[in-house]
Each structure stands twice: as C-alpha cells, then as structure tokens.
C-alpha cells in the first residue's frame, strides 16, 4: 500500500486539532528574543507569544529551516517507507525555507539515487501566509484520508495556493515599522491619526491598497474589498489575532454578505504576529 505524508511549517497556523486529526507533520520555526531562543508551537502557544512580543523592545528573529534539517526529515521518511512526501511551504518570497526544501530534495536524491524509484518529494510554494496555505494543507490531508491519490492532492493544493489572496488589517503599525516593512515616521503618524492600512497579499507580495480611518470601518472595508475579488462558490476563511471577538465579527459580516459561513477561522501564530503585530483581522479567499 502506498504511503503519503503531508507536511507544512508552523507559519501555516494550522490548529492542533487538525494537526492531530489528520496526522499533518509540522516543522516549527525558531524565534530568538535577544539571547533567548524559542521553538514555535512547542515553547509557547499563540497567547503566550503575543505577551512575549509585547514585552520585547527589539525585533524577534525567525530562523529559516535549513537544507540540513530537511535532509534529515527526508532520510527519516524514506526509512519509514514513505512513497510521496508533500511539503507545503511558507511564501518563498518571504522565507528561504522553500528553496532550502528544494535544495535538500536534490541533495537527498544525489545521495540516494535508488530512492527515485520508490519515493517522490513534492515541494509546493504556499505563496501566501497563515491559513491562506494552511487551509490547503488541511483539505489536502482530508482528501488523503478519504482515499485521494498524492497527485490529486498536489493538484488541489497547488491550485488553491496559486489563487489564494488575503485582505487584512494590522491594528498597530509599530511592528511593521520595527521590521522595516514601513517607514517609522509613517507608522507613527498612522497610529497617531487612527489610520490603518488595508493590506493585500497577492502574487506573493504584500501591498498597502487603502487607508482606513477609525476602527469601526475596518470590518466593512475588508468585507467590501474581499467580496469584489473572491470567486463565487469557493470557500473563504477568517484570520485574526489577539482579539477573538474581531474574528467572530468578521465571520458574521462575511456570512451575512456571502450567505455561507467561513470554512474555518485561523488565529495567527508567531511568524505572522512578529511582523503584523498580535492584533489583526482579515479574510482569505480563492480569487477570481
């Protein structure tokens, strides 16, 4: 019987429930706060990370997963009889982790040419962040559990990631300023005036597409923009951070507008919060 393993990284923000239910393997990033290093999902949960982040004056550094680490994983899966290993990575434009996974697969097969006859390694670029590709992984794992082939799962995941977009709003700009994603003076002025940027993740890039004045306009603006771009009949998802009530409010607004509830809600983890801040809300969808 063919054995297929599906794997992703901790930036996908997949819930522990789905991780365990579908046997999804998750590679966890390391985060350095000064001279202290933590492993995502192991040394803290999301709430604990938000507290670490707010109490830290600098910029926590996230370490990419190295080719050596991937080689070790491939070696172990090969030894365990894996025939198809499907790894869905964080956006390759935001981390070298994807390219390291590809390089490691080349090195693995150079060292084990005999494995080419029995094992395939599929490295798929998630192209976005958080549940944008986490959803594809969970659905792919569900497809496997229902008897789908590895090729069918790879096709589904690739198609979703190629079309997924995310509209989101960070409620403070100080983290984006700390990481250098926006100018410090711009962040200060935006925070002082209560102006929040509407950000769009599309085609592997993050762009500021609109300015929102006042918290009360955030949900409505995200909903309006998302409805213009999402494909009818496809599932959508909600992303939120340290304020679960915002996630529920966003879900309610979209449910009323679309007519069906979101497929899932994703709480951002360390990798996203480090750059966007702990308080965010947004919509992830399959674009037209």
Tab-separated table of C-alpha atoms in Angstrom:
chain	number	residue	atom	x	y	z
A	1	UNK	CA	0.000	0.000	0.000
A	2	UNK	CA	1.324	3.437	-0.951
A	3	UNK	CA	2.253	5.760	1.932
A	4	UNK	CA	1.779	9.518	1.557
A	5	UNK	CA	2.916	12.058	4.148
A	6	UNK	CA	1.718	15.661	4.149
A	7	UNK	CA	3.831	18.278	5.879
A	8	UNK	CA	3.989	22.035	6.331
A	9	UNK	CA	5.556	24.602	8.643
A	10	UNK	CA	4.329	26.461	11.695
A	11	UNK	CA	3.611	29.674	9.758
A	12	UNK	CA	0.554	27.886	8.316
A	13	UNK	CA	-1.175	28.370	11.708
A	14	UNK	CA	-2.958	25.022	11.477
A	15	UNK	CA	-4.824	24.217	14.674
A	16	UNK	CA	-3.506	21.461	16.903
A	17	UNK	CA	-6.855	19.729	16.477
A	18	UNK	CA	-6.412	19.445	12.696
A	19	UNK	CA	-2.722	18.627	13.062
A	20	UNK	CA	-3.572	15.612	15.206
A	21	UNK	CA	-6.792	14.617	13.439
A	22	UNK	CA	-5.171	14.322	10.007
A	23	UNK	CA	-1.629	13.406	11.023
A	24	UNK	CA	-0.142	16.560	9.488
A	25	UNK	CA	3.576	16.929	10.194
A	26	UNK	CA	4.583	20.477	11.104
A	27	UNK	CA	8.121	21.847	11.040
A	28	UNK	CA	8.448	24.527	13.701
A	29	UNK	CA	10.420	27.730	13.233
A	30	UNK	CA	12.792	29.039	15.885
A	31	UNK	CA	12.392	32.561	17.279
A	32	UNK	CA	15.157	34.491	19.013
A	33	UNK	CA	14.327	37.206	21.544
A	34	UNK	CA	17.777	38.573	22.214
A	35	UNK	CA	19.817	35.685	23.620
A	36	UNK	CA	16.758	33.501	24.278
A	37	UNK	CA	15.542	31.109	21.597
A	38	UNK	CA	12.092	29.529	21.482
A	39	UNK	CA	10.506	26.935	19.201
A	40	UNK	CA	7.123	27.862	17.789
A	41	UNK	CA	4.168	25.682	18.909
A	42	UNK	CA	6.402	23.900	21.431
A	43	UNK	CA	7.750	26.527	23.818
A	44	UNK	CA	4.700	28.781	23.693
A	45	UNK	CA	1.134	28.945	22.426
A	46	UNK	CA	-0.169	31.912	20.448
A	47	UNK	CA	-1.372	33.829	23.504
A	48	UNK	CA	1.961	33.394	25.255
A	49	UNK	CA	3.773	34.567	22.144
A	50	UNK	CA	1.686	37.730	21.954
A	51	UNK	CA	2.781	38.511	25.525
A	52	UNK	CA	6.427	37.834	24.684
A	53	UNK	CA	6.166	40.098	21.666
A	54	UNK	CA	4.550	42.990	23.512
A	55	UNK	CA	7.145	42.777	26.286
A	56	UNK	CA	10.139	42.748	23.932
A	57	UNK	CA	11.628	46.030	22.765
A	58	UNK	CA	13.507	44.705	19.738
A	59	UNK	CA	12.626	42.580	16.723
A	60	UNK	CA	12.446	38.817	17.294
A	61	UNK	CA	14.429	36.958	14.654
A	62	UNK	CA	12.865	33.954	12.907
A	63	UNK	CA	15.301	31.318	11.658
A	64	UNK	CA	14.637	29.609	8.342
A	65	UNK	CA	14.528	25.812	8.192
A	66	UNK	CA	17.905	24.721	6.821
A	67	UNK	CA	18.651	22.251	4.000
A	68	UNK	CA	20.316	20.007	6.588
A	69	UNK	CA	17.102	19.859	8.641
A	70	UNK	CA	15.097	18.975	5.541
A	71	UNK	CA	17.596	16.286	4.565
A	72	UNK	CA	17.184	14.683	7.970
A	73	UNK	CA	13.409	14.699	7.508
A	74	UNK	CA	13.661	13.158	4.027
A	75	UNK	CA	16.044	10.497	5.318
A	76	UNK	CA	13.650	9.550	8.108
A	77	UNK	CA	10.575	9.454	5.865
A	78	UNK	CA	12.445	7.322	3.337
A	79	UNK	CA	13.466	4.909	6.078
A	80	UNK	CA	9.838	4.758	7.223
A	81	UNK	CA	8.655	3.711	3.763
A	82	UNK	CA	7.170	6.986	2.527
A	83	UNK	CA	6.299	6.942	-1.187
A	84	UNK	CA	5.087	10.544	-1.540
A	85	UNK	CA	6.132	13.380	0.734
A	86	UNK	CA	4.115	16.549	0.142
A	87	UNK	CA	5.594	19.645	1.780
A	88	UNK	CA	3.737	22.964	1.523
A	89	UNK	CA	5.969	25.881	2.496
A	90	UNK	CA	5.604	29.441	3.664
A	91	UNK	CA	5.684	32.008	0.820
A	92	UNK	CA	9.053	31.607	-0.898
A	93	UNK	CA	9.313	35.398	-1.295
A	94	UNK	CA	9.175	35.784	2.487
A	95	UNK	CA	11.499	32.980	3.563
A	96	UNK	CA	14.331	30.891	2.130
A	97	UNK	CA	12.711	27.825	3.693
A	98	UNK	CA	11.015	26.820	0.426
A	99	UNK	CA	14.260	26.967	-1.565
A	100	UNK	CA	16.062	25.055	1.188
A	101	UNK	CA	13.468	22.287	0.934
A	102	UNK	CA	14.019	22.070	-2.836
A	103	UNK	CA	17.798	22.029	-2.455
A	104	UNK	CA	17.588	19.347	0.215
A	105	UNK	CA	15.485	17.119	-2.055
A	106	UNK	CA	18.125	17.389	-4.778
A	107	UNK	CA	20.869	16.507	-2.306
A	108	UNK	CA	18.810	13.636	-0.920
A	109	UNK	CA	18.340	12.012	-4.320
A	110	UNK	CA	22.008	12.584	-5.179
A	111	UNK	CA	22.894	10.564	-2.104
A	112	UNK	CA	20.104	8.014	-2.621
A	113	UNK	CA	19.622	7.569	-6.384
A	114	UNK	CA	17.790	4.311	-5.700
A	115	UNK	CA	15.075	6.298	-3.893
A	116	UNK	CA	13.941	7.849	-7.192
A	117	UNK	CA	12.120	4.606	-7.975
A	118	UNK	CA	10.163	4.468	-4.717
A	119	UNK	CA	9.805	7.976	-3.262
A	120	UNK	CA	8.692	11.345	-4.612
A	121	UNK	CA	9.175	14.663	-2.826
A	122	UNK	CA	6.693	17.401	-3.771
A	123	UNK	CA	7.691	20.875	-2.548
A	124	UNK	CA	4.821	23.322	-3.068
A	125	UNK	CA	5.184	27.068	-2.585
A	126	UNK	CA	2.349	28.222	-0.305
A	127	UNK	CA	2.695	31.690	-1.887
A	128	UNK	CA	0.861	33.418	0.979
A	129	UNK	CA	0.896	33.190	4.771
A	130	UNK	CA	-1.031	31.736	7.702
A	131	UNK	CA	-4.269	29.873	6.876
A	132	UNK	CA	-4.000	31.029	3.280
A	133	UNK	CA	-1.960	27.898	2.672
A	134	UNK	CA	-2.798	26.184	5.963
A	135	UNK	CA	-6.321	25.614	4.620
A	136	UNK	CA	-4.938	23.884	1.529
A	137	UNK	CA	-2.845	21.578	3.708
A	138	UNK	CA	-5.787	20.625	5.914
A	139	UNK	CA	-8.040	19.992	2.920
A	140	UNK	CA	-5.282	18.008	1.226
A	141	UNK	CA	-4.888	15.862	4.336
A	142	UNK	CA	-8.659	15.367	4.447
A	143	UNK	CA	-8.571	14.276	0.794
A	144	UNK	CA	-5.865	11.732	1.594
A	145	UNK	CA	-7.947	10.363	4.458
A	146	UNK	CA	-10.851	9.971	2.018
A	147	UNK	CA	-8.731	7.989	-0.422
A	148	UNK	CA	-7.431	10.612	-2.861
A	149	UNK	CA	-4.103	9.983	-4.581
A	150	UNK	CA	-0.968	12.022	-3.920
A	151	UNK	CA	-1.199	13.519	-7.411
A	152	UNK	CA	-4.789	14.656	-6.802
A	153	UNK	CA	-3.767	16.273	-3.523
A	154	UNK	CA	-0.778	18.026	-5.085
A	155	UNK	CA	-3.003	19.356	-7.870
A	156	UNK	CA	-5.591	20.670	-5.397
A	157	UNK	CA	-3.051	22.342	-3.101
A	158	UNK	CA	-1.158	23.940	-5.977
A	159	UNK	CA	-4.357	25.319	-7.496
A	160	UNK	CA	-5.543	26.782	-4.193
A	161	UNK	CA	-2.186	28.391	-3.394
A	162	UNK	CA	-1.948	29.836	-6.912
A	163	UNK	CA	-5.298	31.611	-6.445
A	164	UNK	CA	-5.356	32.461	-2.740
A	165	UNK	CA	-5.340	36.101	-1.631
A	166	UNK	CA	-5.607	37.735	1.781
A	167	UNK	CA	-7.010	41.102	2.790
A	168	UNK	CA	-6.035	42.024	6.333
A	169	UNK	CA	-5.635	44.999	8.629
A	170	UNK	CA	-3.000	45.328	11.378
A	171	UNK	CA	-4.291	47.411	14.281
A	172	UNK	CA	-0.880	48.896	15.052
A	173	UNK	CA	1.965	49.756	12.703
A	174	UNK	CA	4.793	49.609	15.202
A	175	UNK	CA	5.715	46.010	14.366
A	176	UNK	CA	5.817	46.676	10.648
A	177	UNK	CA	7.996	49.700	11.395
A	178	UNK	CA	10.317	47.662	13.619
A	179	UNK	CA	10.807	45.064	10.904
A	180	UNK	CA	11.447	47.753	8.280
A	181	UNK	CA	8.347	46.949	6.214
A	182	UNK	CA	7.146	50.540	6.512
A	183	UNK	CA	8.763	53.853	7.396
A	184	UNK	CA	8.896	54.651	11.113
A	185	UNK	CA	7.523	58.165	10.641
A	186	UNK	CA	4.634	56.791	8.575
A	187	UNK	CA	3.828	54.302	11.306
A	188	UNK	CA	3.913	56.985	13.994
A	189	UNK	CA	1.630	59.289	12.016
A	190	UNK	CA	-0.778	56.469	11.148
A	191	UNK	CA	-1.065	55.376	14.763
A	192	UNK	CA	-1.492	58.972	15.957
A	193	UNK	CA	-4.295	59.673	13.472
A	194	UNK	CA	-6.020	56.331	13.916
A	195	UNK	CA	-5.351	55.365	10.301
A	196	UNK	CA	-4.935	51.691	9.492
A	197	UNK	CA	-3.702	50.224	6.220
A	198	UNK	CA	-5.707	47.661	4.297
A	199	UNK	CA	-3.094	45.157	3.159
A	200	UNK	CA	-3.443	42.712	0.276
A	201	UNK	CA	-1.315	39.594	-0.077
A	202	UNK	CA	-1.422	38.659	-3.754
A	203	UNK	CA	1.077	37.102	-6.172
A	204	UNK	CA	3.486	36.515	-3.261
A	205	UNK	CA	3.696	40.206	-2.368
A	206	UNK	CA	2.168	42.394	0.352
A	207	UNK	CA	0.803	45.778	-0.682
A	208	UNK	CA	-0.947	48.647	1.094
A	209	UNK	CA	-4.092	49.167	-1.015
A	210	UNK	CA	-6.200	51.550	1.074
A	211	UNK	CA	-6.252	53.681	4.228
A	212	UNK	CA	-8.944	53.125	6.835
A	213	UNK	CA	-9.774	55.837	9.344
A	214	UNK	CA	-11.339	54.574	12.559
A	215	UNK	CA	-11.747	51.062	13.949
A	216	UNK	CA	-15.457	50.960	13.124
A	217	UNK	CA	-14.699	50.955	9.386
A	218	UNK	CA	-12.231	48.054	9.382
A	219	UNK	CA	-14.645	45.110	9.097
A	220	UNK	CA	-16.798	46.817	6.471
A	221	UNK	CA	-13.798	47.762	4.324
A	222	UNK	CA	-12.284	44.278	4.404
A	223	UNK	CA	-15.666	42.768	3.549
A	224	UNK	CA	-16.247	45.109	0.599
A	225	UNK	CA	-12.829	44.533	-0.945
A	226	UNK	CA	-12.952	40.769	-0.397
A	227	UNK	CA	-16.378	40.442	-2.000
A	228	UNK	CA	-15.053	42.156	-5.127
A	229	UNK	CA	-12.242	39.656	-5.617
A	230	UNK	CA	-13.380	36.297	-4.220
A	231	UNK	CA	-14.693	33.619	-6.561
A	232	UNK	CA	-18.299	32.617	-6.006
A	233	UNK	CA	-18.789	29.092	-4.731
A	234	UNK	CA	-15.292	28.740	-3.298
A	235	UNK	CA	-14.641	28.609	0.459
A	236	UNK	CA	-13.212	31.541	2.355
A	237	UNK	CA	-11.534	31.817	5.746
A	238	UNK	CA	-11.099	34.340	8.533
A	239	UNK	CA	-7.781	35.293	10.127
A	240	UNK	CA	-7.497	37.067	13.482
A	241	UNK	CA	-5.025	37.577	16.294
A	242	UNK	CA	-5.144	38.595	19.924
A	243	UNK	CA	-8.807	39.703	19.794
A	244	UNK	CA	-11.044	36.685	19.000
A	245	UNK	CA	-14.105	38.956	19.035
A	246	UNK	CA	-12.773	40.654	15.891
A	247	UNK	CA	-12.561	37.273	14.192
A	248	UNK	CA	-16.153	36.482	15.099
A	249	UNK	CA	-17.313	39.919	13.944
A	250	UNK	CA	-15.523	39.460	10.630
A	251	UNK	CA	-17.033	35.981	10.245
A	252	UNK	CA	-20.545	37.282	10.965
A	253	UNK	CA	-20.183	40.122	8.449
A	254	UNK	CA	-18.936	37.800	5.727
A	255	UNK	CA	-21.576	35.168	6.469
A	256	UNK	CA	-24.306	37.772	6.022
A	257	UNK	CA	-22.754	39.043	2.781
A	258	UNK	CA	-21.843	35.697	1.193
A	259	UNK	CA	-24.691	33.595	2.530
A	260	UNK	CA	-22.456	30.844	3.926
A	261	UNK	CA	-20.107	30.828	6.934
A	262	UNK	CA	-16.321	30.692	6.602
A	263	UNK	CA	-14.733	27.279	6.161
A	264	UNK	CA	-12.535	27.966	9.188
A	265	UNK	CA	-11.035	30.653	11.399
A	266	UNK	CA	-7.261	30.905	11.804
A	267	UNK	CA	-5.537	32.510	14.773
A	268	UNK	CA	-2.161	33.935	13.747
A	269	UNK	CA	0.926	32.420	15.293
A	270	UNK	CA	4.419	33.692	15.946
A	271	UNK	CA	5.625	34.010	12.361
A	272	UNK	CA	2.826	36.373	11.339
A	273	UNK	CA	2.477	38.264	14.612
A	274	UNK	CA	6.186	39.163	14.610
A	275	UNK	CA	5.661	41.326	11.506
A	276	UNK	CA	1.996	42.345	11.671
A	277	UNK	CA	1.565	42.623	15.412
A	278	UNK	CA	-0.715	40.498	17.574
A	279	UNK	CA	-3.979	42.307	16.752
A	280	UNK	CA	-5.102	41.748	13.165
A	281	UNK	CA	-8.204	40.688	11.274
A	282	UNK	CA	-8.746	39.650	7.686
A	283	UNK	CA	-10.277	37.415	5.038
A	284	UNK	CA	-8.563	34.722	2.964
A	285	UNK	CA	-10.205	33.515	-0.230
A	286	UNK	CA	-9.836	31.910	-3.684
A	287	UNK	CA	-9.612	34.821	-6.127
A	288	UNK	CA	-11.460	35.177	-9.417
